[in-house]
PDB file of C-alpha atoms in Angstrom:
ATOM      1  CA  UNK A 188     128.609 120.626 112.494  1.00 54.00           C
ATOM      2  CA  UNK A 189     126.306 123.112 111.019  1.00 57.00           C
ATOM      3  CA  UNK A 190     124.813 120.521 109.187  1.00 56.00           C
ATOM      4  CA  UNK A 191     123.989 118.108 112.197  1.00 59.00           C
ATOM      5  CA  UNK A 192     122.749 121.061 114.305  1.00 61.00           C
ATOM      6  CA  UNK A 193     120.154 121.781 111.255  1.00 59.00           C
ATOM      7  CA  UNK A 194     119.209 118.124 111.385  1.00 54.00           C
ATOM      8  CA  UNK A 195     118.542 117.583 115.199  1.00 59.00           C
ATOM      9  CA  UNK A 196     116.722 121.311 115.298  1.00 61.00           C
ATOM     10  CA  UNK A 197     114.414 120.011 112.392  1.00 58.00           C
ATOM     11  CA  UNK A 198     113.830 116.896 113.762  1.00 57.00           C
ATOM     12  CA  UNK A 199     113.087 118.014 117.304  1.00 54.00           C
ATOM     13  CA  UNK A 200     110.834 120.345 115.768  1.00 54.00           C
ATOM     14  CA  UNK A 201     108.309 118.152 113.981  1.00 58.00           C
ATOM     15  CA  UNK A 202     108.359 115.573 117.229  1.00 55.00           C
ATOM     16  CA  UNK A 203     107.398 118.299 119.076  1.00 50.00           C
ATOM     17  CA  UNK A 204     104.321 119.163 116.636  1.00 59.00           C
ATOM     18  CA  UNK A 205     103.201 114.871 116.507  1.00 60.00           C
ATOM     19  CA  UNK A 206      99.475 114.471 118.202  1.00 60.00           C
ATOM     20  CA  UNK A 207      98.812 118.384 118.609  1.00 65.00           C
ATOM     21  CA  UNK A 208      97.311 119.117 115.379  1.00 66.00           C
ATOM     22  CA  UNK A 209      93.876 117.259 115.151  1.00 64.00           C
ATOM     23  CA  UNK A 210      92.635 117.381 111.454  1.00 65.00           C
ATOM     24  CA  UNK A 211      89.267 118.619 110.749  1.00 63.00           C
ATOM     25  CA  UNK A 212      88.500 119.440 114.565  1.00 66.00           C
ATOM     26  CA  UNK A 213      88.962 122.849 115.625  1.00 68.00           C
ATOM     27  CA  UNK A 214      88.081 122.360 119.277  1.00 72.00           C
ATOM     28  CA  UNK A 215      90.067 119.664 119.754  1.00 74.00           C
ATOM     29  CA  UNK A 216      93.252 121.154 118.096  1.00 72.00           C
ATOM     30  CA  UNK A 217      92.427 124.497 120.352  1.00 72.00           C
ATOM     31  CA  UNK A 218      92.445 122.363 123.672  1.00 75.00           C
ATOM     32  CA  UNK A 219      95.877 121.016 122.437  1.00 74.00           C
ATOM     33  CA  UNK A 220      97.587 123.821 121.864  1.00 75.00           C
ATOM     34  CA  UNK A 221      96.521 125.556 125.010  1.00 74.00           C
ATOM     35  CA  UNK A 222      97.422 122.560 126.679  1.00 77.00           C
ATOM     36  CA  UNK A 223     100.616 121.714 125.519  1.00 74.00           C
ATOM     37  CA  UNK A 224     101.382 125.634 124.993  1.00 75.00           C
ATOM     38  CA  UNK A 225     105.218 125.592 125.700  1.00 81.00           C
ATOM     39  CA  UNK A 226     105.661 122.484 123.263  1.00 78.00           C
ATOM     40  CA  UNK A 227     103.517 124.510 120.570  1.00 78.00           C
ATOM     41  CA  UNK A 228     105.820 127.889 121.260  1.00 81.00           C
ATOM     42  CA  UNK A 229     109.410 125.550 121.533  1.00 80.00           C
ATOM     43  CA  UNK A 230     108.288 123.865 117.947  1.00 79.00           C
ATOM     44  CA  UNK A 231     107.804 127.296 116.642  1.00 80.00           C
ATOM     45  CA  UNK A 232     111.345 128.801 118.296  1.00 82.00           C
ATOM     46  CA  UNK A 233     113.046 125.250 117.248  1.00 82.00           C
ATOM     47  CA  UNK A 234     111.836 125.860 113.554  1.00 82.00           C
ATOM     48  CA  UNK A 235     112.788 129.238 113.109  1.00 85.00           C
ATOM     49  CA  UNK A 236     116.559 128.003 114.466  1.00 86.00           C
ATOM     50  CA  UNK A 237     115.935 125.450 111.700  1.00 86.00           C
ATOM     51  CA  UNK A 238     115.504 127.948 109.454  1.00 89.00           C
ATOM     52  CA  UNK A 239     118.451 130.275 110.220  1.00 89.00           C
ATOM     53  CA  UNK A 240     121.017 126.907 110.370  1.00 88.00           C
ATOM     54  CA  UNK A 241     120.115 125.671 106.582  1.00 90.00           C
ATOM     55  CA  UNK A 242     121.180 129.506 106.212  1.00 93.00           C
ATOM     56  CA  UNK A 243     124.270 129.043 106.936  1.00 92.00           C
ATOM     57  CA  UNK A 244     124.026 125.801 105.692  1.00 92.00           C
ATOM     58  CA  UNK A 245     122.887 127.224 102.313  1.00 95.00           C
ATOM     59  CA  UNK A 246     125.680 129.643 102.441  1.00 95.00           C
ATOM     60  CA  UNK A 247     128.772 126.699 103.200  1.00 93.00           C
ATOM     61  CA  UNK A 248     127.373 124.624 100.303  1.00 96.00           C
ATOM     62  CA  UNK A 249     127.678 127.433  98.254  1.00 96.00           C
ATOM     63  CA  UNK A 250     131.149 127.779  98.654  1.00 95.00           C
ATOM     64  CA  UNK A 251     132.001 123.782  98.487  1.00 95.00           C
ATOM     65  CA  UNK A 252     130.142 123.397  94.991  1.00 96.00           C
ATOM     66  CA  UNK A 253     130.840 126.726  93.687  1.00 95.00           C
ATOM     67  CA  UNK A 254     133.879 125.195  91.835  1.00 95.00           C
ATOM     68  CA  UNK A 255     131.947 122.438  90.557  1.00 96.00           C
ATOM     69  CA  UNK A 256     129.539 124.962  88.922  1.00 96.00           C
ATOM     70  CA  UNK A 257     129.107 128.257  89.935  1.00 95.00           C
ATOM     71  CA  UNK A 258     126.140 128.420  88.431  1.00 96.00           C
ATOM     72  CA  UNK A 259     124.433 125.834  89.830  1.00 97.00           C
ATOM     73  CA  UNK A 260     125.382 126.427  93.434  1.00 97.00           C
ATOM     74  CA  UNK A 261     124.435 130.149  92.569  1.00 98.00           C
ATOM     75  CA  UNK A 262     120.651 128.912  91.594  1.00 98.00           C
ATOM     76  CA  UNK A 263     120.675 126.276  94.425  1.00 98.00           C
ATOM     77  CA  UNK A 264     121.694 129.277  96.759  1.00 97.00           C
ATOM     78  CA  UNK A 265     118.421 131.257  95.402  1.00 98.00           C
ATOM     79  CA  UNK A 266     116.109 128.375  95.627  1.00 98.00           C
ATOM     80  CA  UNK A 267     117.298 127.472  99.479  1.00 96.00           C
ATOM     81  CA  UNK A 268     117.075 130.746 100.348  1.00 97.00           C
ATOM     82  CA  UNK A 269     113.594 131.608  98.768  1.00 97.00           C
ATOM     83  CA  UNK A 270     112.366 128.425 100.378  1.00 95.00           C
ATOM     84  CA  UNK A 271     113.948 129.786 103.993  1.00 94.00           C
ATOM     85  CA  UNK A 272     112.323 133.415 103.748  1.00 95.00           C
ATOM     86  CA  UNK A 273     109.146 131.397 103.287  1.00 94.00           C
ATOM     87  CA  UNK A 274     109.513 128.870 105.966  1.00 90.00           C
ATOM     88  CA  UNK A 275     110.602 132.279 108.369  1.00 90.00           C
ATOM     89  CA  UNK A 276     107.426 133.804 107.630  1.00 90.00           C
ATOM     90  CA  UNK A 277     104.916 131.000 108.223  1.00 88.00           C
ATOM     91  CA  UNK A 278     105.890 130.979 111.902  1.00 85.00           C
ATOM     92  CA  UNK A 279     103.945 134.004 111.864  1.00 85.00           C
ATOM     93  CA  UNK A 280     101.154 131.319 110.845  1.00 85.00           C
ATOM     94  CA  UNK A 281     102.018 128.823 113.720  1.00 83.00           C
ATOM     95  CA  UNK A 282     102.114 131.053 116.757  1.00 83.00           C
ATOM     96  CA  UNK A 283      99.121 132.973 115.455  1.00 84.00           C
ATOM     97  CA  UNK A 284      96.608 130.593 117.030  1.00 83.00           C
ATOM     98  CA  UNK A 285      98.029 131.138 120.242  1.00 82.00           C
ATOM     99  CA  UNK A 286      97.544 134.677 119.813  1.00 81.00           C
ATOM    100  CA  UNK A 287      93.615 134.085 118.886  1.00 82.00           C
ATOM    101  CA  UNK A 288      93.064 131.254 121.703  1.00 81.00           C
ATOM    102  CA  UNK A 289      94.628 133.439 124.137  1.00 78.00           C
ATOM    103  CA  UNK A 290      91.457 134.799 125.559  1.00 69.00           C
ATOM    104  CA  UNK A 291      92.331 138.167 125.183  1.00 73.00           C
ATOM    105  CA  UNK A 292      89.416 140.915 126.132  1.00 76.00           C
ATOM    106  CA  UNK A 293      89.383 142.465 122.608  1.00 74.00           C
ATOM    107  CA  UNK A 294      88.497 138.979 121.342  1.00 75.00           C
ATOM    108  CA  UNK A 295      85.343 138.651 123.291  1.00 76.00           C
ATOM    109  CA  UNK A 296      83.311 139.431 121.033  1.00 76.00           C
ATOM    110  CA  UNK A 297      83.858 135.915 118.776  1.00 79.00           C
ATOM    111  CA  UNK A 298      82.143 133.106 120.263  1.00 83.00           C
ATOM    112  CA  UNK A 299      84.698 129.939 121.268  1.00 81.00           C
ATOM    113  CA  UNK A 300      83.966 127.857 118.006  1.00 83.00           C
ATOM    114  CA  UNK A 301      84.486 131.044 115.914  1.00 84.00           C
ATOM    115  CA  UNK A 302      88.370 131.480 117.144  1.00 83.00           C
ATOM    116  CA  UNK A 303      88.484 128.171 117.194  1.00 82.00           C
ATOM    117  CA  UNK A 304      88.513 128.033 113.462  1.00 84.00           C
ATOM    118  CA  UNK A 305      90.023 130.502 112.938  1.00 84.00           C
ATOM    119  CA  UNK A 306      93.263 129.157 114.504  1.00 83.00           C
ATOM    120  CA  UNK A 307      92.832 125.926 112.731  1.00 83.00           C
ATOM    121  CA  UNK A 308      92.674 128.280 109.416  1.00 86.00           C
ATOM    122  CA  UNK A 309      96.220 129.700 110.460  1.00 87.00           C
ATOM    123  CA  UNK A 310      97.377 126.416 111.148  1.00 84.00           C
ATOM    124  CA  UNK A 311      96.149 125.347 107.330  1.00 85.00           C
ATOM    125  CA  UNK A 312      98.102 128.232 105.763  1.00 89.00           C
ATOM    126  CA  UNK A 313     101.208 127.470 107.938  1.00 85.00           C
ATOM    127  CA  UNK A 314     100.778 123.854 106.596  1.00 84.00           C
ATOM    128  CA  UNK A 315     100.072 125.378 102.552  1.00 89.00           C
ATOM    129  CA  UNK A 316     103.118 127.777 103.099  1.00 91.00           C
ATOM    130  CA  UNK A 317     105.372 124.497 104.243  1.00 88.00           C
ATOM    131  CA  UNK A 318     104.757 122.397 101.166  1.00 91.00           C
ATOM    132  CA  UNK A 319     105.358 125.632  99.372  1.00 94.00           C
ATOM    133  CA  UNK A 320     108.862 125.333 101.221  1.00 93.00           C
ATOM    134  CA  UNK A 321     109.228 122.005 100.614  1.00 93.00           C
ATOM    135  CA  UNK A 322     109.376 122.680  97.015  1.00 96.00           C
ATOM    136  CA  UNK A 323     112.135 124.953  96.982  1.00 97.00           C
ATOM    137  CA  UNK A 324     113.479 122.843  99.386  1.00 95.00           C
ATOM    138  CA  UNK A 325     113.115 119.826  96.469  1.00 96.00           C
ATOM    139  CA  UNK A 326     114.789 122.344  94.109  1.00 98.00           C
ATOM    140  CA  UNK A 327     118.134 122.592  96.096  1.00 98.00           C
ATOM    141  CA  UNK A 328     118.435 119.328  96.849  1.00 97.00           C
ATOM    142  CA  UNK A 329     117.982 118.098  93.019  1.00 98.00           C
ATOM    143  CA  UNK A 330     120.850 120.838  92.214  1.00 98.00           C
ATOM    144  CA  UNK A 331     122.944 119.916  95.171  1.00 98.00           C
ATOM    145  CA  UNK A 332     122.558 116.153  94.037  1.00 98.00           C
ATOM    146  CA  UNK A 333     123.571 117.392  90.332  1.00 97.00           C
ATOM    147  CA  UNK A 334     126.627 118.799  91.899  1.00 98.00           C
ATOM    148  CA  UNK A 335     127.629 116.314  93.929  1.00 97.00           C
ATOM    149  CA  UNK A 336     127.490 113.486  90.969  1.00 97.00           C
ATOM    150  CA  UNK A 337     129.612 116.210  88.845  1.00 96.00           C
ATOM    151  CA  UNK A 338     131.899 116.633  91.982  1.00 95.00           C
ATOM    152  CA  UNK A 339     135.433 114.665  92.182  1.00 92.00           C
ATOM    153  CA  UNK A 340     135.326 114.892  95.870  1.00 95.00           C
ATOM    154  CA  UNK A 341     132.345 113.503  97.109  1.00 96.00           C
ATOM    155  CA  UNK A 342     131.064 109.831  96.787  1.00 96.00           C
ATOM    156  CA  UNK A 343     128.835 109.858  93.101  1.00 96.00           C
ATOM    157  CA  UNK A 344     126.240 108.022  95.294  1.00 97.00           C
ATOM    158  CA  UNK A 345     125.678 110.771  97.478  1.00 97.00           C
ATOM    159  CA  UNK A 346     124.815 112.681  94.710  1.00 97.00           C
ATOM    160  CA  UNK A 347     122.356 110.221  93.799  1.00 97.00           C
ATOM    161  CA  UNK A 348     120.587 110.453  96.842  1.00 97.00           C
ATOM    162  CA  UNK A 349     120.114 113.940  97.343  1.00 97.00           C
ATOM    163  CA  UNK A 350     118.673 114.272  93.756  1.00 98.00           C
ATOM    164  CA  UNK A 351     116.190 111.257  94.206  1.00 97.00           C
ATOM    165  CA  UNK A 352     115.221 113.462  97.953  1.00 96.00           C
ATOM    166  CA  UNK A 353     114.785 116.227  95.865  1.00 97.00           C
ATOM    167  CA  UNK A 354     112.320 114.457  92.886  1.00 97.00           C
ATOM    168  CA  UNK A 355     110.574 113.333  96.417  1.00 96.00           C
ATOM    169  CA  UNK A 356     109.851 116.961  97.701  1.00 95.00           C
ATOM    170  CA  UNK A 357     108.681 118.220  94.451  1.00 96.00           C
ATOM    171  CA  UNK A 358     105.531 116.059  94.290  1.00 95.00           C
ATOM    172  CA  UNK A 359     104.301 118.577  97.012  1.00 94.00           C
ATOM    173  CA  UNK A 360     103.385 120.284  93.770  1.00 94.00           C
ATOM    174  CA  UNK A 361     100.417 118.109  94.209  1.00 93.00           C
ATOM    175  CA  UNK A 362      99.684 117.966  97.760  1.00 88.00           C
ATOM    176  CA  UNK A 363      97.176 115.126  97.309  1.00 90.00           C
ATOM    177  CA  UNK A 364     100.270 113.005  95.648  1.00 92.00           C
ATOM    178  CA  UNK A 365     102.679 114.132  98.191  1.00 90.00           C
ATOM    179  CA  UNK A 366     101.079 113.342 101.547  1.00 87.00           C
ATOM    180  CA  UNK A 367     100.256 109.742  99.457  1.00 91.00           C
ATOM    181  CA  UNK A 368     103.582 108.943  99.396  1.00 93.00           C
ATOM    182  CA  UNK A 369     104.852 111.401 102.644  1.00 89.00           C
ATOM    183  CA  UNK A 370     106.127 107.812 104.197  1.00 90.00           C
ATOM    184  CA  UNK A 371     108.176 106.959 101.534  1.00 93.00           C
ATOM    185  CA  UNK A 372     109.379 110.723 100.844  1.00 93.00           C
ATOM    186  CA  UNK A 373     110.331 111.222 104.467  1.00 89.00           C
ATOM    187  CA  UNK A 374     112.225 107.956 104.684  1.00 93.00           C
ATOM    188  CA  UNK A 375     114.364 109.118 101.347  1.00 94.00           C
ATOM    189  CA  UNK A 376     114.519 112.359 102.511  1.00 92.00           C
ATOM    190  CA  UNK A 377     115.877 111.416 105.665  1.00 90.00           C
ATOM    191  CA  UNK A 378     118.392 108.880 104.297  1.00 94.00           C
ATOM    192  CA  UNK A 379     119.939 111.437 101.643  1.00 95.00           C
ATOM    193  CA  UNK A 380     120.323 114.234 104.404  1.00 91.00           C
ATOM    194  CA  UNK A 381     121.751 111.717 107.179  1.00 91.00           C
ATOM    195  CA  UNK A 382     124.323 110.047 104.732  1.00 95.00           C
ATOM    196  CA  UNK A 383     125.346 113.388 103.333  1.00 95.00           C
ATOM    197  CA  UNK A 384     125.890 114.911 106.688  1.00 90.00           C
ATOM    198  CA  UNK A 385     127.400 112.033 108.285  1.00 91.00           C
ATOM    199  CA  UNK A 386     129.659 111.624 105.250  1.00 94.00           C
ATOM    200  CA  UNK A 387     130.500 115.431 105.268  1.00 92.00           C
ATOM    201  CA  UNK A 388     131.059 115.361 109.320  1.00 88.00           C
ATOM    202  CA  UNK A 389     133.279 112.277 109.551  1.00 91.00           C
ATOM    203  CA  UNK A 390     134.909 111.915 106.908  1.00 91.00           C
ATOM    204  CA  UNK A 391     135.076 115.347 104.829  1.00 91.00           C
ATOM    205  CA  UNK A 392     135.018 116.263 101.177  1.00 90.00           C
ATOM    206  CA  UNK A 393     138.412 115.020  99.334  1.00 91.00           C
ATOM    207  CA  UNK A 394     140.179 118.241  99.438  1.00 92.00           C
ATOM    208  CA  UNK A 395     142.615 117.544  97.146  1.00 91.00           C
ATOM    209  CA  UNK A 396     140.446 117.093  94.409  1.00 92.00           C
ATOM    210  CA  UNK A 397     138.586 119.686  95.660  1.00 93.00           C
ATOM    211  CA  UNK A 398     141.170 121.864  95.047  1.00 90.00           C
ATOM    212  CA  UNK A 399     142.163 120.678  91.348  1.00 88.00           C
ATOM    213  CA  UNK A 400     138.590 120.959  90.425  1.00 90.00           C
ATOM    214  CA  UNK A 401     138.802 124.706  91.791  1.00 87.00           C
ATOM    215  CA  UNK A 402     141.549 125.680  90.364  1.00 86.00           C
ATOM    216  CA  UNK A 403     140.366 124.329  86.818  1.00 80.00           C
ATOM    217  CA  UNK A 404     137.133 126.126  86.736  1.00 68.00           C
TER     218      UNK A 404
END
């Protein structure tokens, strides 16, 4: 359940963020975000709940793999949660334009185009700090994939899947290559995470085998 909440909050998240962000045009993007303020503060909120679900998330997966090898889930732990701290602090990068395009008296002395790029510059390092995310992201879902295919009680295929989603978010090593191919990585991405969760919420990790596999590590 954790799982699906995760999904829908990260989802809802970048809907909310579609149209607002106007590349290369500061005074566009400003008009947007004062316009659709609420939407640009519920993204932010919605992101950081993301954030604190994969977690828990993070935490759960721990424990299911952990007999598979400890290890492993150990290192996948670190990566997820490195990859969370960093997502957690770049919201301080995605409200911060708010904060400059505000109008507030002690930023009168900046002419409009001025704060205006300088709000699209904190919505650049937000963006920079994300595929930094996505990479550790990429990271945990190569190991979790690992696990799974060594796993007796999940479906080898899953496994498959979540290490292919991971291969995908690590090509945000190169930014150029990744936001090439973002269609295709999203699509994967979002395949691997929906089969996994659906898998895990309806039907459940074998727990018998779960529990030989356990008790012979």
């Amino acid at each position: 359940m954790v799982y699906l909440l995760y999904f829908l909050t990260v989802v809802s998240s970048a809907l909310f963020m579609r149209g607002i962000i106007v590349s290369g045009d500061p005074a566009a993007t400003a008009t947007n975000i004062l316009t659709h303020e609420r939407l640009f503060r519920l993204s932010a909120a919605v992101g950081l709940i993301a954030t604190a679900l994969y977690i828990a998330v993070t935490v759960l997966f721990y424990g299911l793999f952990k007999p598979v090898n400890k290890t492993v889930s150990l290192l996948a732990a670190f990566f997820s949660l490195v990859g969370c701290a960093i997502q957690a602090f770049s919201s301080l990068f995605q409200v911060a334009p708010l904060a400059v395009l505000e109008g507030s008296p002690y930023l009168s002395v900046f002419k409009a185009d001025q704060l205006q790029a300088v709000a699209l510059m904190f919505i650049k390092l937000n963006v920079q700090a994300t595929y930094t995310y996505l990479v550790f992201f990429g990271l945990f879902n190569l190991l979790i994939g690992c696990l799974i295919f060594n796993s007796t009680f999940l479906p080898r295929i899953l496994g498959v899947l979540m290490a292919l989603s991971g291969l995908g978010w690590l090509t945000f090593l190169s930014p150029s290559l990744a936001n090439y191919l973002l269609a295709y990585i999203e699509i994967l991405g979002i395949i691997a995470e929906a089969a996994l969760m659906l898998w895990l919420l309806v039907k459940g990790a074998n727990v018998e085998r779960w529990k030989e596999q356990a008790s012979a590590a």
